[in-house]
Short mmCIF file of C-alpha atoms and ligand atoms in Angstrom, two decimals:
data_model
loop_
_atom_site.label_atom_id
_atom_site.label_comp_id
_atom_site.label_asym_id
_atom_site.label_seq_id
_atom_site.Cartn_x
_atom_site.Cartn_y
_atom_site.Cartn_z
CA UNK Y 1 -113.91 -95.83 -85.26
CA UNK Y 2 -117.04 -97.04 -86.63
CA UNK Y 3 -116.88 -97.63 -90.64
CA UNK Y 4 -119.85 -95.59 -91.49
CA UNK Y 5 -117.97 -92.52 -88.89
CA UNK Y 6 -115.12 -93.32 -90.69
CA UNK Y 7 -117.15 -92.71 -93.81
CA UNK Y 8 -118.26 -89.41 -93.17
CA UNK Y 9 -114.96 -88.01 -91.87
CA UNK Y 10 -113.45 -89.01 -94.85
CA UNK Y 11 -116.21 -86.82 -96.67
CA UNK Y 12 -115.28 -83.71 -95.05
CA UNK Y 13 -111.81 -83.73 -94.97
CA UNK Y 14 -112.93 -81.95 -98.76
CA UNK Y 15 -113.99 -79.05 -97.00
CA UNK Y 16 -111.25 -78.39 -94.81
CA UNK Y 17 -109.40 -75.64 -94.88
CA UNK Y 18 -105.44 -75.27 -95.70
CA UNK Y 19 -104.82 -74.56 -91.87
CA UNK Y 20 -107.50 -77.08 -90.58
CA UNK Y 21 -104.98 -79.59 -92.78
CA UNK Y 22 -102.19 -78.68 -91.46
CA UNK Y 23 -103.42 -79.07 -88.18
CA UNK Y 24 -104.84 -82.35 -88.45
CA UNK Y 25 -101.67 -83.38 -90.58
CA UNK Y 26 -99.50 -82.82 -87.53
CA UNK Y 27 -102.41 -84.30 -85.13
CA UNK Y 28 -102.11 -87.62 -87.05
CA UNK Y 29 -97.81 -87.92 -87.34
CA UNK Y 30 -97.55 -89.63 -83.77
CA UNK Y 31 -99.33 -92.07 -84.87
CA UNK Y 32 -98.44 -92.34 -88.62
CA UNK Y 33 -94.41 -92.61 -87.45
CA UNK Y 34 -95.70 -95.21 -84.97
CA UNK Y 35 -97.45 -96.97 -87.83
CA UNK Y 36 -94.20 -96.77 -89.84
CA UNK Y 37 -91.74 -97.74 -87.39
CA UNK Y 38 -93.90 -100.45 -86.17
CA UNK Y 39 -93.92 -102.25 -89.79
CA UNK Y 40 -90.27 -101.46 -90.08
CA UNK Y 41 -89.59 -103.45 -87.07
CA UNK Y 42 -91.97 -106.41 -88.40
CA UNK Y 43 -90.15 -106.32 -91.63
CA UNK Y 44 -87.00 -106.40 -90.15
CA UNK Y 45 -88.00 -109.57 -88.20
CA UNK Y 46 -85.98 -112.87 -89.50
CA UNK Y 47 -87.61 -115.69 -91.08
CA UNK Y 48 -88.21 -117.61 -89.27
CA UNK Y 49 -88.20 -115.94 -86.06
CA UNK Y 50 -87.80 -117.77 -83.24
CA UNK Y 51 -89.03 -117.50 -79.60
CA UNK Y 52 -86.73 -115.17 -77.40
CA UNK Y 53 -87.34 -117.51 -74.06
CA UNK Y 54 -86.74 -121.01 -75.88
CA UNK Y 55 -85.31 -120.42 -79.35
CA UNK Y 56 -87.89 -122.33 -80.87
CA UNK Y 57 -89.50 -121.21 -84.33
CA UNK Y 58 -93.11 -122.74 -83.65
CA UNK Y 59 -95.16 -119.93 -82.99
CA UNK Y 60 -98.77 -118.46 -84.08
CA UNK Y 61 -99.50 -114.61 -83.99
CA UNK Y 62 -101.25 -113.92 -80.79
CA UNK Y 63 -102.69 -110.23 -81.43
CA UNK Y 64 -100.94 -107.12 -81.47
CA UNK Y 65 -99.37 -104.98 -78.50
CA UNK Y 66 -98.71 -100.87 -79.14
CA UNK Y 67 -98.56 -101.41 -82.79
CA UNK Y 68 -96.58 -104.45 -82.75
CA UNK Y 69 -97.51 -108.00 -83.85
CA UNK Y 70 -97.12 -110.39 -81.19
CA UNK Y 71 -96.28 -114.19 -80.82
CA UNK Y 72 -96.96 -116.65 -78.77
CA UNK Y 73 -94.57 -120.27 -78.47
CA UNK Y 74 -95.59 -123.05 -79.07
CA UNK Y 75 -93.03 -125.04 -77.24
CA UNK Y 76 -92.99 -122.39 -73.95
CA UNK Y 77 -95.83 -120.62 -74.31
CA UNK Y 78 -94.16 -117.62 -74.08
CA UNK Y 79 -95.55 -114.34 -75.49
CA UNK Y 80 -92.99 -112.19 -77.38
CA UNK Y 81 -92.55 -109.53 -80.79
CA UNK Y 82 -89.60 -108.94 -83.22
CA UNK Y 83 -88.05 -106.52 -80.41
CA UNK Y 84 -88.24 -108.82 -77.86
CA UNK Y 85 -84.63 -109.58 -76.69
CA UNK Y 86 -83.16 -107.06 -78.42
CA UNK Y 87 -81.57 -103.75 -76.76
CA UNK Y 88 -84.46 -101.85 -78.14
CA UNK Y 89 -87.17 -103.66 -76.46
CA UNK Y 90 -87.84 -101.08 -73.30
CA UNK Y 91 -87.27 -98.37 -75.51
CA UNK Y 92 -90.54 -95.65 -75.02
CA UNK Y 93 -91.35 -92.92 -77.54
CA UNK Y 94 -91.05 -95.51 -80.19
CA UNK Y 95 -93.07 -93.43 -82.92
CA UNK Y 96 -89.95 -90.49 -82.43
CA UNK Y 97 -87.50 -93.88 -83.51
CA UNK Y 98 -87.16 -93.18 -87.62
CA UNK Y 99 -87.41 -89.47 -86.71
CA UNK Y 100 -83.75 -89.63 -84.72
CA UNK Y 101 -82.18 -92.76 -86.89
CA UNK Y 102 -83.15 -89.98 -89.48
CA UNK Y 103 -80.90 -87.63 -87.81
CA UNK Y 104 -78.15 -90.18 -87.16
CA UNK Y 105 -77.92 -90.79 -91.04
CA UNK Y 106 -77.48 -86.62 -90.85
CA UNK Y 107 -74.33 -87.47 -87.95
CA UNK Y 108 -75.95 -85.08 -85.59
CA UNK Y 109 -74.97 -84.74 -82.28
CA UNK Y 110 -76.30 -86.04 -78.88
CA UNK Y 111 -77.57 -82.53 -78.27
CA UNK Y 112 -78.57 -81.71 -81.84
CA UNK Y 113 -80.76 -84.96 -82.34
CA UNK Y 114 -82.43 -84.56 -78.80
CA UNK Y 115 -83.62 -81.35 -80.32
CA UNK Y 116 -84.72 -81.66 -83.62
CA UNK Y 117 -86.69 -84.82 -82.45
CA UNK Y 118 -88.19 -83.39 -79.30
CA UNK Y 119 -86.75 -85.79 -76.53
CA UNK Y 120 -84.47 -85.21 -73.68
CA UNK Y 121 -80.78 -84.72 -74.11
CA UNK Y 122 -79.96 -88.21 -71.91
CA UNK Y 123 -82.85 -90.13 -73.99
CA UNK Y 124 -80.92 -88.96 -77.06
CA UNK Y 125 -77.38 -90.05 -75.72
CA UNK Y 126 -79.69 -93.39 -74.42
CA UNK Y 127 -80.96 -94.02 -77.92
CA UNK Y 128 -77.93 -93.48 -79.62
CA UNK Y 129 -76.04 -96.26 -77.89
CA UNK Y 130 -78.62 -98.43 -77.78
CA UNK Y 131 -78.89 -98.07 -81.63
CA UNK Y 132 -75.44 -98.57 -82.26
CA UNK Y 133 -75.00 -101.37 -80.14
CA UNK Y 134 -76.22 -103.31 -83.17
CA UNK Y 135 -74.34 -101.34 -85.71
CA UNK Y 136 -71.40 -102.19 -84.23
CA UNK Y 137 -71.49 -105.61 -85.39
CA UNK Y 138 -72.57 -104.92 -88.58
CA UNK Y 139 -69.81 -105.38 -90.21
CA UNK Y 140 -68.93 -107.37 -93.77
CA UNK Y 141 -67.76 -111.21 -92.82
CA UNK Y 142 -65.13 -111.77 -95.19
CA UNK Y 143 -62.83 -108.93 -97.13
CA UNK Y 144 -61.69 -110.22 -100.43
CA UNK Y 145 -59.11 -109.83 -103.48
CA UNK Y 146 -56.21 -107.02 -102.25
CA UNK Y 147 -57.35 -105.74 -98.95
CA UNK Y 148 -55.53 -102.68 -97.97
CA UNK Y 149 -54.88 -102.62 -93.88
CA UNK Y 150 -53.54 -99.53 -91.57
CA UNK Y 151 -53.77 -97.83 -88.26
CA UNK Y 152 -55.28 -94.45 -86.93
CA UNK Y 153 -54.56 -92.99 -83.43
CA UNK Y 154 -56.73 -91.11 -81.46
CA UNK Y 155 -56.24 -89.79 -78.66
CA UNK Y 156 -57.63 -91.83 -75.56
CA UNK Y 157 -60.79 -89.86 -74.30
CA UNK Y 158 -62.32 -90.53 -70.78
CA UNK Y 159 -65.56 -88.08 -71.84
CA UNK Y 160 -68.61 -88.58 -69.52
CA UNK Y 161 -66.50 -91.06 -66.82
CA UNK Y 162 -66.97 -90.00 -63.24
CA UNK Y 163 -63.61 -91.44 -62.45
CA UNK Y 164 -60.17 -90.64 -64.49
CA UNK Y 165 -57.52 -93.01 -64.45
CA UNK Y 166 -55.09 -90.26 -65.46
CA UNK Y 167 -54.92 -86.33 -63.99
CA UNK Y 168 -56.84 -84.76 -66.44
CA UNK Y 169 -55.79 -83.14 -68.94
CA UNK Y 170 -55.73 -79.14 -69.55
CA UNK Y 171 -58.37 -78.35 -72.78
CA UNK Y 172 -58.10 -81.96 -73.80
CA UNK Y 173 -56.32 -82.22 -76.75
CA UNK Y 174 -52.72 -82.94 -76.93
CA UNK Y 175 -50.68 -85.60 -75.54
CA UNK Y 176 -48.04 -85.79 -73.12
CA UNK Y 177 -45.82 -87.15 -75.03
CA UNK Y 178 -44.67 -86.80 -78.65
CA UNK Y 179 -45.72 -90.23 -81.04
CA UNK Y 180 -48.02 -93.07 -80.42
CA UNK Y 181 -48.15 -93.79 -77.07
CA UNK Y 182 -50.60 -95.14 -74.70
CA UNK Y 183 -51.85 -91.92 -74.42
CA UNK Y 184 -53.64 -93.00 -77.97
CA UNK Y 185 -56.05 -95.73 -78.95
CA UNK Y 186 -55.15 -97.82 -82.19
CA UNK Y 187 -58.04 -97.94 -84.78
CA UNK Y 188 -57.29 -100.52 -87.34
CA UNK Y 189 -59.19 -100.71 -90.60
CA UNK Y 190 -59.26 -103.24 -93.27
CA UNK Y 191 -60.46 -102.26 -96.62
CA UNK Y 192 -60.72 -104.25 -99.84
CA UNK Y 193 -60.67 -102.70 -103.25
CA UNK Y 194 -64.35 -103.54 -103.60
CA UNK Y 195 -64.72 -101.01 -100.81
CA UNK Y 196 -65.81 -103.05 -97.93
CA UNK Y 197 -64.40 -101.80 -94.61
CA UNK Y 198 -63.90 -103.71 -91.27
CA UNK Y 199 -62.84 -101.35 -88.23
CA UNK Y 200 -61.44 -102.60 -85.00
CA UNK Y 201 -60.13 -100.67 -81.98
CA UNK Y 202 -57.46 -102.93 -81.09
CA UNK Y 203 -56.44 -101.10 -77.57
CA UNK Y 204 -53.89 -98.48 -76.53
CA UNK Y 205 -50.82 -97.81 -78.70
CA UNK Y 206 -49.42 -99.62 -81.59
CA UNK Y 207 -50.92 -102.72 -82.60
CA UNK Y 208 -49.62 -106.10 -81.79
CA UNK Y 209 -49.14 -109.51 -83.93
CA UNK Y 210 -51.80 -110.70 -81.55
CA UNK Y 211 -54.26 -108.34 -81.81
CA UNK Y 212 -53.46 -108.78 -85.84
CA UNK Y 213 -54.74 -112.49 -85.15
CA UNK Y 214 -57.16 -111.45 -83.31
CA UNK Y 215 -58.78 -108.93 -85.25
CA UNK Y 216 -58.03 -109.09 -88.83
CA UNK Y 217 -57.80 -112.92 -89.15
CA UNK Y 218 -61.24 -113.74 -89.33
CA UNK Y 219 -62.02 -111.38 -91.30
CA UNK Y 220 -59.86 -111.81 -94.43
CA UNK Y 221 -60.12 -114.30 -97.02
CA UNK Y 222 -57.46 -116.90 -97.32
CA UNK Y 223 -56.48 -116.09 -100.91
CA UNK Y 224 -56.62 -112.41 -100.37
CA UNK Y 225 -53.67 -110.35 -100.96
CA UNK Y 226 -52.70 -108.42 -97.93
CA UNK Y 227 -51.52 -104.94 -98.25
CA UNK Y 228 -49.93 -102.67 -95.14
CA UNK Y 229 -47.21 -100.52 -94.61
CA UNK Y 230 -43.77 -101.93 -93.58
CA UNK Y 231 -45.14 -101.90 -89.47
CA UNK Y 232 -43.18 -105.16 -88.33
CA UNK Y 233 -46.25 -106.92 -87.15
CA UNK Y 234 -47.94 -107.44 -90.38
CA UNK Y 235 -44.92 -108.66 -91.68
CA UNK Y 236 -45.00 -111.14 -88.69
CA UNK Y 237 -48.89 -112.15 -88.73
CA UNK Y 238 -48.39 -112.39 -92.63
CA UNK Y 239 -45.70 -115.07 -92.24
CA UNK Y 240 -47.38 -117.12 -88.52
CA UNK Y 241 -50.55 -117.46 -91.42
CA UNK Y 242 -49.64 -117.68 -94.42
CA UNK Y 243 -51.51 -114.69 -96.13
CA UNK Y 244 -50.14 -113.35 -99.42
CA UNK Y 245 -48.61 -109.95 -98.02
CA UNK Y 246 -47.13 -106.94 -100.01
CA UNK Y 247 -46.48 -103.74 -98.32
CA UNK Y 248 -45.35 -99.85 -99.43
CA UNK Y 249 -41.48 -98.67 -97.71
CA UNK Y 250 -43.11 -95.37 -97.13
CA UNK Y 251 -39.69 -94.75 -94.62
CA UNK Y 252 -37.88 -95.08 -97.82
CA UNK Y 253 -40.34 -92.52 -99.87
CA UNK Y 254 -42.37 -95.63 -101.56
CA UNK Y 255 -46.02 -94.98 -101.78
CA UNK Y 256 -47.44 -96.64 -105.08
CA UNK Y 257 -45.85 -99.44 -106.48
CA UNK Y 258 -48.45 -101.21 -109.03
CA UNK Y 259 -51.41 -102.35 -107.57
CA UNK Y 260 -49.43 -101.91 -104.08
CA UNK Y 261 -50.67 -99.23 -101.65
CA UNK Y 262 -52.55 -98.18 -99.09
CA UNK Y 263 -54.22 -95.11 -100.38
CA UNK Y 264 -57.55 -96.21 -99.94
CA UNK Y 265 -57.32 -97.18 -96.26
CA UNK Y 266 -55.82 -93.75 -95.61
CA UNK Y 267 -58.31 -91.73 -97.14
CA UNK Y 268 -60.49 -93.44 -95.25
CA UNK Y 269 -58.90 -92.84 -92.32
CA UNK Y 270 -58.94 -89.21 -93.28
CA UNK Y 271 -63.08 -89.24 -93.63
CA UNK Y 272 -62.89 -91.04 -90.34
CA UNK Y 273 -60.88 -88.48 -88.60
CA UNK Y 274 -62.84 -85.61 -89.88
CA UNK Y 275 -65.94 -86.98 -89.31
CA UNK Y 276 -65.33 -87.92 -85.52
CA UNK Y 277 -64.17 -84.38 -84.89
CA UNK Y 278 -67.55 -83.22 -85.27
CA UNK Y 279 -67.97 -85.15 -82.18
CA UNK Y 280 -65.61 -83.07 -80.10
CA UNK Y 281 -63.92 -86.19 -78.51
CA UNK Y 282 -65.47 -89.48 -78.54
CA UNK Y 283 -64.75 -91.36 -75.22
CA UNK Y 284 -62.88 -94.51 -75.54
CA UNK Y 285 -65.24 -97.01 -74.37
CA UNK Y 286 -67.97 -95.59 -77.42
CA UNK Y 287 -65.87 -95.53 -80.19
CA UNK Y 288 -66.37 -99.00 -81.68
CA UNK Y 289 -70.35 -97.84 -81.53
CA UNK Y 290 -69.19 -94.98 -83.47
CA UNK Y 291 -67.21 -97.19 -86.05
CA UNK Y 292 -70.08 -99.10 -86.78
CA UNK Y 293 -72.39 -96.09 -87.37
CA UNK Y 294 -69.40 -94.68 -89.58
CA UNK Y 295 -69.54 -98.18 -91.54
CA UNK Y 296 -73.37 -97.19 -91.84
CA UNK Y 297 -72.79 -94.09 -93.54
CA UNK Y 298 -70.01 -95.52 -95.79
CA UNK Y 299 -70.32 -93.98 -99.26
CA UNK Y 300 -74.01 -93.81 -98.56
CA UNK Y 301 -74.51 -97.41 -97.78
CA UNK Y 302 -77.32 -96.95 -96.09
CA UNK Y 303 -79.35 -94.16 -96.56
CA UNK Y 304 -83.16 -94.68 -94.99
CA UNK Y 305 -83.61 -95.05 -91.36
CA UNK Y 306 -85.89 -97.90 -92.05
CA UNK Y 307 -83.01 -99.62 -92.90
CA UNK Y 308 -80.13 -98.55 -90.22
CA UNK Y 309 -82.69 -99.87 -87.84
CA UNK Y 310 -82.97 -103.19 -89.68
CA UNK Y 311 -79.37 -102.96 -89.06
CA UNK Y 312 -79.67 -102.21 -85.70
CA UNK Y 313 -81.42 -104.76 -85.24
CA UNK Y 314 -80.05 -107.72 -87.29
CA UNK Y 315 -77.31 -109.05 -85.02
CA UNK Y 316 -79.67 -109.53 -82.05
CA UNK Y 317 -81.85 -111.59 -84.22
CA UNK Y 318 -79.09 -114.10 -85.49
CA UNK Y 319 -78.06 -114.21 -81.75
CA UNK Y 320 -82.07 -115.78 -80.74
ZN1 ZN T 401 -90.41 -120.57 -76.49
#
């Protein structure tokens, strides 16, 4: 629009009336939650960013495409924005984005986000995913001073698969057989007293001296102070590397001893569990989506959707 149009709009919006406002309020928030998600994504963008054909960082800004700044190479002359690359790149409705990361910081369901946003029920469960699949990975790099370390089972969930590997079973909840068995998935979580958290499914049933290695290993600092309960293969991986190791004979009634005990890890098991049951079942192959978006919500850690979808977004951009 014209400036001097522009001008005289402005001048009447005086004279409007409460419901002409409201009217034109909600005729302008497609395009204002465009506007804002658009400058989220910009913000979000690493410095510098580099080209997702080439990896190079020379680049000028070659106009802007639905909202979104674009970039041209200079090495490849490839055209491309801060989505480009990323999961979220082919994503349509992108104005409705902050709306339903808005709704994901309020752990709504596939069904209950679809319709408080306005978008279908399979674009919800789409968006979802695709969200997490970068929330996943955020996770903290290094746990520090006394981390606290413990498994959770769940019970292994083929929800949504076309094709069981197992008879099904009747109402879905209870296991064959009494214990941890391979009927369960192992959730292992590492917390330090600071309160960071690193989650891991490690597989089906208890969790191995490998999967330790694998897992927890890079994650922990070398002078931290290791504490589990007496579960043989901590004991082990504590000894193959070296890691200061304490643990709590909770067999033998021992749950505190000083500065020893996993109380921390299990209550956060305990928000964990509760919270995932609002899910009804969270099949197998999603739940280290659904750790990371639990590692979002930690104590509040994040708290604006601007920001989960900086999140969202931030291990794609270290990748280019
Ligand atoms: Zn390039």
């Amino acid at each position: 629009m014209r400036a001097e149009g522009f001008r005289s709009l402005l001048g009447q919006a005086g004279a409007l009336t409460r419901q002409q406002r409201s009217q034109l309020i909600e005729a302008l928030r497609p395009a204002v939650g465009h506007d804002q998600v658009c400058e989220a994504i910009d913000d979000a963008r690493p410095a510098p960013l580099c080209c997702a054909g080439c990896g190079s960082s020379r680049h000028y800004r070659h106009g802007i495409v639905r909202g979104l700044q674009r970039y041209r190479c200079r090495d490849c002359g490839r055209t491309f924005s801060a989505l480009s690359g990323t999961p979220l790149a082919r994503l349509r409705h992108r104005a409705r984005w902050l709306d339903y990361l808005k709704e994901m910081l309020d752990s709504r369901s596939v069904r209950a986000a679809a319709k408080l946003v306005g978008v279908h029920r399979n674009t919800s469960f789409r968006w979802r995913h695709r969200f997490l699949d970068g929330l996943r990975h955020d996770q903290p790099e290094r746990l520090a001073g006394i981390a606290e370390a413990d498994e959770m089972f769940v019970l292994e969930s083929q929800k949504g698969s076309r094709r069981l590997e197992r008879p099904p079973r009747k109402r879905g909840g209870v296991a064959h057989h009494r214990g941890i068995s391979h009927q369960h998935d192992c959730i292992l979580v590492a917390r330090d007293r600071s309160g960071l958290t690193c989650s891991f499914v490690t597989g089906r049933a208890a969790v191995t001296v490998k999967q330790l290695h694998r897992h927890l290993l890079p994650v922990l600092d070398p002078d931290i102070l290791l504490v589990t309960d007496g579960h043989r293969a901590y004991r082990i991986f504590a000894r193959e590397t070296r890691i200061a190791h304490a643990f709590v004979n909770l067999r033998a009634g021992e749950r505190v001893r000083g500065a020893v005990h996993v109380q921390n890890v299990n209550a956060h098991h305990q928000r964990l569990r509760s919270w995932l049951s609002r899910f009804h079942g969270v099949a197998s192959r999603y739940l280290p989506n659904y750790l990371g978006w639990r590692w979002a919500l930690d104590g509040e850690r994040i708290a604006a959707p601007e920001r989960l979808l900086h999140a969202a977004l931030k291990r794609f951009h270290m990748q280019r």
